[in-house]
Amino acid sequence: MNPLITADLAQPTSPIIVALDFSDANSTLEFTSQLDPLACRVKVGKELFTASGRSLVEKLAAQGFQVFLDLKFHDIPNTVAHACKVAAECGVWMVDLHASGGRRMMEAARDALAHFSHPPLLIAVTVLTSMEAEDLNELGIKASPAEQVLRLATLAHDCGLNGVVCSAQEATQLKIALGADFQLVTPGIRLNNNTDDQRRVMTPVDALAAGADYLVIGRPITRASAPLKVLQQINQDIQHSRAETEKL
Ligand code: C5P
């Protein structure tokens, strides 16, 4: 086993995680070769991982990127624990599972990572940012998205996970309830009114002000005509907003 430990790489100061929702390794690597690993992290999700697997994760690490393996594990505790262990062996920086898999599943995943010297951050997905109250209702969940997110995040916190994926709209409430160290990873980030299939959305600067630690941004960057410029512009906006806040 020779993991490329992306946790050992230089830490980007940017909170942006670019969602690499591409269909194959070549177009992904061509895209990431234009990015600076100090200006963002990257996320490999289900489509890309199914197409290109572990070798792509290792190539991204070789390009210098910290990699979030976003496979949202949801299975029996033993299966999820082993999947998380293999993810750690690949040297990923962050890995996630569904909090709705329950306490025993989350604790098994946490325990599976305990002996690694550089374990990935273990993050639980609460309620997908594409879902709203109506969608939960149809699943028999009477709680509002915010209530359900708080319930699942509290459980993940209690199970010793490092943080959750949630909408930036729930970030303030979660920081107050679960503390500053509990990491909030927020997709559903939008620069304008085009929300695509996302429902609970926010702009990058507003999301950080609300308490988000990391911003997962896909299509607003990857589908832009000048992706690099968009990434640079968001990073600049964030720096500017941080400087303004420090002045206060
Ligand atoms: O293109 P867009 O910015 O909507 O991409 C968001 C990314 O974040 C996608 O890769 C999606 O799978 C992921 N994600 C999400 N909601 C979650 C967890 C992950 O949108 N709760």
Short mmCIF file of C-alpha atoms and ligand atoms in Angstrom, two decimals:
data_model
loop_
_atom_site.label_atom_id
_atom_site.label_comp_id
_atom_site.label_asym_id
_atom_site.label_seq_id
_atom_site.Cartn_x
_atom_site.Cartn_y
_atom_site.Cartn_z
CA MET A 1 0.00 0.00 0.00
CA ASN A 2 1.47 3.32 -1.01
CA PRO A 3 -1.09 6.01 -0.30
CA LEU A 4 -0.54 9.45 -1.67
CA ILE A 5 -1.42 11.33 1.48
CA THR A 6 -3.22 14.40 0.22
CA ALA A 7 -3.47 15.55 3.85
CA ASP A 8 0.31 16.12 3.70
CA LEU A 9 0.04 18.52 0.78
CA ALA A 10 0.22 22.29 1.22
CA GLN A 11 -3.09 23.52 2.64
CA PRO A 12 -5.06 25.80 0.33
CA THR A 13 -6.24 28.96 2.08
CA SER A 14 -9.36 28.98 -0.08
CA PRO A 15 -12.47 27.27 1.31
CA ILE A 16 -13.57 26.27 -2.21
CA ILE A 17 -13.93 22.62 -3.18
CA VAL A 18 -14.52 22.34 -6.93
CA ALA A 19 -16.98 19.52 -7.72
CA LEU A 20 -15.41 17.65 -10.63
CA ASP A 21 -18.65 16.35 -12.09
CA PHE A 22 -17.07 15.20 -15.35
CA SER A 23 -17.66 11.88 -17.07
CA ASP A 24 -14.07 10.75 -17.67
CA ALA A 25 -10.51 11.06 -16.41
CA ASN A 26 -9.05 12.84 -19.45
CA SER A 27 -11.45 15.79 -19.41
CA THR A 28 -11.09 15.98 -15.62
CA LEU A 29 -7.29 16.08 -15.66
CA GLU A 30 -7.27 18.56 -18.53
CA PHE A 31 -9.57 20.80 -16.45
CA THR A 32 -7.63 20.42 -13.18
CA SER A 33 -4.29 21.06 -14.90
CA GLN A 34 -5.51 24.67 -15.29
CA LEU A 35 -6.26 24.99 -11.56
CA ASP A 36 -3.85 25.88 -8.76
CA PRO A 37 -3.99 23.32 -5.89
CA LEU A 38 -3.43 26.21 -3.48
CA ALA A 39 -6.51 28.02 -4.84
CA CYS A 40 -9.01 25.20 -4.24
CA ARG A 41 -9.55 21.58 -3.32
CA VAL A 42 -11.37 19.13 -5.59
CA LYS A 43 -14.25 16.72 -5.16
CA VAL A 44 -14.66 13.39 -6.94
CA GLY A 45 -18.25 12.19 -6.92
CA LYS A 46 -20.17 9.14 -8.02
CA GLU A 47 -20.11 9.66 -11.80
CA LEU A 48 -16.40 10.31 -12.07
CA PHE A 49 -15.38 7.68 -9.52
CA THR A 50 -17.52 5.05 -11.24
CA ALA A 51 -15.86 5.93 -14.53
CA SER A 52 -12.26 6.38 -13.41
CA GLY A 53 -11.82 5.04 -9.87
CA ARG A 54 -8.87 5.13 -7.55
CA SER A 55 -6.27 5.81 -10.25
CA LEU A 56 -7.87 9.19 -10.95
CA VAL A 57 -7.86 10.08 -7.24
CA GLU A 58 -4.14 9.27 -7.17
CA LYS A 59 -3.51 11.36 -10.30
CA LEU A 60 -5.30 14.34 -8.74
CA ALA A 61 -3.18 13.94 -5.62
CA ALA A 62 -0.10 13.79 -7.85
CA GLN A 63 -1.19 17.15 -9.33
CA GLY A 64 -1.08 18.45 -5.75
CA PHE A 65 -4.82 18.51 -4.92
CA GLN A 66 -6.46 17.59 -1.65
CA VAL A 67 -9.32 15.32 -2.68
CA PHE A 68 -12.80 15.02 -1.19
CA LEU A 69 -14.14 11.56 -2.10
CA ASP A 70 -17.88 12.24 -2.23
CA LEU A 71 -19.39 8.78 -2.52
CA LYS A 72 -21.96 9.36 0.25
CA PHE A 73 -21.68 5.84 1.68
CA HIS A 74 -24.95 4.41 3.03
CA ASP A 75 -24.93 0.69 3.83
CA ILE A 76 -24.60 -1.70 6.77
CA PRO A 77 -21.94 -0.64 9.32
CA ASN A 78 -19.35 -3.27 8.29
CA THR A 79 -19.52 -2.34 4.59
CA VAL A 80 -19.28 1.40 5.22
CA ALA A 81 -16.43 0.95 7.71
CA HIS A 82 -14.41 -1.01 5.14
CA ALA A 83 -15.18 1.48 2.36
CA CYS A 84 -13.95 4.35 4.58
CA LYS A 85 -10.79 2.42 5.41
CA VAL A 86 -10.03 1.94 1.70
CA ALA A 87 -10.70 5.64 1.07
CA ALA A 88 -8.18 6.50 3.80
CA GLU A 89 -5.65 4.13 2.21
CA CYS A 90 -6.11 6.09 -1.06
CA GLY A 91 -4.97 9.18 0.85
CA VAL A 92 -8.12 11.24 0.36
CA TRP A 93 -8.49 14.40 2.44
CA MET A 94 -12.23 14.08 3.10
CA VAL A 95 -14.80 11.29 2.75
CA ASP A 96 -18.54 11.26 3.41
CA LEU A 97 -21.44 9.01 4.32
CA HIS A 98 -25.17 9.53 4.85
CA ALA A 99 -26.06 10.39 8.47
CA SER A 100 -29.37 8.63 7.87
CA GLY A 101 -27.38 5.36 7.91
CA GLY A 102 -27.59 5.79 11.68
CA ARG A 103 -25.42 5.70 14.78
CA ARG A 104 -23.91 2.24 14.42
CA MET A 105 -22.90 2.89 10.81
CA MET A 106 -21.29 6.25 11.66
CA GLU A 107 -19.46 4.88 14.71
CA ALA A 108 -18.13 1.92 12.69
CA ALA A 109 -16.80 4.35 10.05
CA ARG A 110 -15.20 6.54 12.72
CA ASP A 111 -13.55 3.52 14.36
CA ALA A 112 -12.26 2.26 11.00
CA LEU A 113 -10.32 5.53 10.56
CA ALA A 114 -9.04 5.76 14.13
CA HIS A 115 -5.67 4.09 13.56
CA PHE A 116 -4.61 6.16 10.51
CA SER A 117 -1.92 8.75 11.17
CA HIS A 118 -3.56 11.10 8.62
CA PRO A 119 -7.22 10.05 8.55
CA PRO A 120 -9.51 11.84 6.10
CA LEU A 121 -12.07 14.18 7.59
CA LEU A 122 -15.20 12.07 8.07
CA ILE A 123 -18.28 14.04 7.09
CA ALA A 124 -21.96 13.11 7.19
CA VAL A 125 -24.50 14.19 4.58
CA THR A 126 -27.62 15.49 6.31
CA VAL A 127 -30.41 16.48 3.90
CA LEU A 128 -29.39 16.89 0.25
CA THR A 129 -29.42 20.52 -0.84
CA SER A 130 -31.61 19.53 -3.77
CA MET A 131 -34.40 18.61 -1.33
CA GLU A 132 -37.08 20.82 0.17
CA ALA A 133 -39.93 20.26 2.64
CA GLU A 134 -42.20 18.65 0.04
CA ASP A 135 -39.56 16.04 -0.82
CA LEU A 136 -39.08 15.13 2.86
CA ASN A 137 -42.84 14.96 3.36
CA GLU A 138 -43.13 12.45 0.52
CA LEU A 139 -40.57 10.27 2.32
CA GLY A 140 -42.70 10.33 5.47
CA ILE A 141 -40.46 12.87 7.23
CA LYS A 142 -42.67 15.52 8.78
CA ALA A 143 -39.79 17.69 10.03
CA SER A 144 -38.74 20.74 8.03
CA PRO A 145 -35.37 20.51 6.22
CA ALA A 146 -33.79 22.69 8.96
CA GLU A 147 -35.15 20.46 11.75
CA GLN A 148 -34.07 17.27 9.98
CA VAL A 149 -30.59 18.69 9.30
CA LEU A 150 -30.20 19.61 12.98
CA ARG A 151 -31.33 16.16 14.08
CA LEU A 152 -28.90 14.35 11.74
CA ALA A 153 -26.01 16.75 12.41
CA THR A 154 -26.44 16.35 16.18
CA LEU A 155 -26.32 12.58 15.76
CA ALA A 156 -23.19 12.82 13.55
CA HIS A 157 -21.54 15.10 16.15
CA ASP A 158 -22.45 12.65 18.89
CA CYS A 159 -20.87 9.81 16.87
CA GLY A 160 -17.56 11.68 16.74
CA LEU A 161 -17.64 12.71 13.08
CA ASN A 162 -15.71 15.80 11.94
CA GLY A 163 -18.64 17.62 10.41
CA VAL A 164 -21.57 17.53 8.02
CA VAL A 165 -22.65 18.44 4.53
CA CYS A 166 -25.59 20.81 4.77
CA SER A 167 -27.06 23.85 3.07
CA ALA A 168 -25.49 27.18 3.97
CA GLN A 169 -29.00 28.17 5.03
CA GLU A 170 -28.62 25.86 8.04
CA ALA A 171 -24.99 26.80 8.85
CA THR A 172 -25.60 29.46 11.50
CA GLN A 173 -27.98 27.26 13.44
CA LEU A 174 -25.50 24.34 13.33
CA LYS A 175 -22.50 26.41 14.44
CA ILE A 176 -24.49 27.65 17.44
CA ALA A 177 -25.76 24.19 18.32
CA LEU A 178 -22.63 22.11 17.67
CA GLY A 179 -19.66 24.47 18.02
CA ALA A 180 -17.03 26.11 15.84
CA ASP A 181 -14.88 22.99 15.38
CA PHE A 182 -17.64 20.95 13.76
CA GLN A 183 -16.92 21.45 10.05
CA LEU A 184 -19.72 22.56 7.75
CA VAL A 185 -19.39 21.65 4.08
CA THR A 186 -21.95 23.46 1.98
CA PRO A 187 -23.00 22.66 -1.60
CA GLY A 188 -25.86 24.57 -3.21
CA ILE A 189 -23.59 27.57 -3.79
CA ARG A 190 -24.77 29.87 -6.56
CA LEU A 191 -23.41 33.12 -8.00
CA ASN A 192 -26.70 34.20 -9.57
CA ASN A 193 -30.34 33.16 -9.93
CA ASN A 194 -29.62 29.99 -11.92
CA THR A 195 -30.10 27.31 -9.25
CA ASP A 196 -30.06 24.24 -11.60
CA ASP A 197 -31.49 21.33 -9.57
CA GLN A 198 -30.39 22.82 -6.24
CA ARG A 199 -33.09 24.24 -3.97
CA ARG A 200 -31.49 25.52 -0.73
CA VAL A 201 -28.86 27.86 -2.20
CA MET A 202 -26.62 30.80 -1.15
CA THR A 203 -23.77 32.90 -2.58
CA PRO A 204 -20.14 32.10 -1.54
CA VAL A 205 -19.64 35.19 0.64
CA ASP A 206 -23.04 34.83 2.32
CA ALA A 207 -22.42 31.11 2.95
CA LEU A 208 -19.11 31.84 4.72
CA ALA A 209 -20.69 34.65 6.73
CA ALA A 210 -23.39 32.19 7.79
CA GLY A 211 -20.74 29.82 9.18
CA ALA A 212 -19.79 27.48 6.32
CA ASP A 213 -16.21 26.16 6.48
CA TYR A 214 -16.01 24.74 2.96
CA LEU A 215 -17.96 25.64 -0.18
CA VAL A 216 -18.63 22.88 -2.71
CA ILE A 217 -19.04 24.54 -6.09
CA GLY A 218 -19.61 22.60 -9.27
CA ARG A 219 -21.47 23.89 -12.31
CA PRO A 220 -21.01 27.62 -11.59
CA ILE A 221 -17.28 26.96 -12.13
CA THR A 222 -17.05 23.87 -14.34
CA ARG A 223 -19.70 25.03 -16.84
CA ALA A 224 -18.47 28.63 -17.00
CA SER A 225 -16.91 29.78 -20.27
CA ALA A 226 -13.82 30.86 -18.27
CA PRO A 227 -13.73 28.54 -15.21
CA LEU A 228 -10.39 29.77 -13.93
CA LYS A 229 -11.54 33.38 -13.95
CA VAL A 230 -14.71 32.49 -12.04
CA LEU A 231 -12.67 30.62 -9.42
CA GLN A 232 -10.25 33.53 -9.07
CA GLN A 233 -13.12 36.00 -8.81
CA ILE A 234 -14.83 34.00 -6.04
CA ASN A 235 -11.53 33.70 -4.14
CA GLN A 236 -11.00 37.45 -4.47
CA ASP A 237 -14.54 38.19 -3.26
CA ILE A 238 -13.93 35.92 -0.25
CA GLN A 239 -10.60 37.58 0.59
CA HIS A 240 -12.16 41.01 0.24
CA SER A 241 -15.04 40.08 2.50
CA ARG A 242 -12.65 38.54 5.09
CA ALA A 243 -10.54 41.73 5.07
CA GLU A 244 -13.68 43.84 5.56
CA THR A 245 -14.78 41.65 8.48
CA GLU A 246 -11.35 41.91 10.14
CA LYS A 247 -11.60 45.70 9.99
CA LEU A 248 -14.80 45.62 12.05
O1 C5P B 1 -23.01 21.84 -9.70
P1 C5P B 1 -23.28 22.05 -8.23
O2 C5P B 1 -22.59 23.25 -7.65
O3 C5P B 1 -24.76 22.00 -7.89
O4 C5P B 1 -22.59 20.77 -7.56
C1 C5P B 1 -22.78 20.45 -6.21
C2 C5P B 1 -22.01 19.20 -5.91
O5 C5P B 1 -22.18 18.91 -4.54
C3 C5P B 1 -22.45 17.96 -6.68
O6 C5P B 1 -21.27 17.22 -6.98
C4 C5P B 1 -23.32 17.19 -5.71
O7 C5P B 1 -23.24 15.81 -5.88
C5 C5P B 1 -22.70 17.59 -4.37
N1 C5P B 1 -23.58 17.55 -3.21
C6 C5P B 1 -24.77 18.23 -3.14
N2 C5P B 1 -25.55 18.11 -2.02
C7 C5P B 1 -25.15 17.38 -0.98
C8 C5P B 1 -23.92 16.71 -1.05
C9 C5P B 1 -23.15 16.83 -2.19
O8 C5P B 1 -25.12 18.96 -4.07
N3 C5P B 1 -25.87 17.33 0.12
#
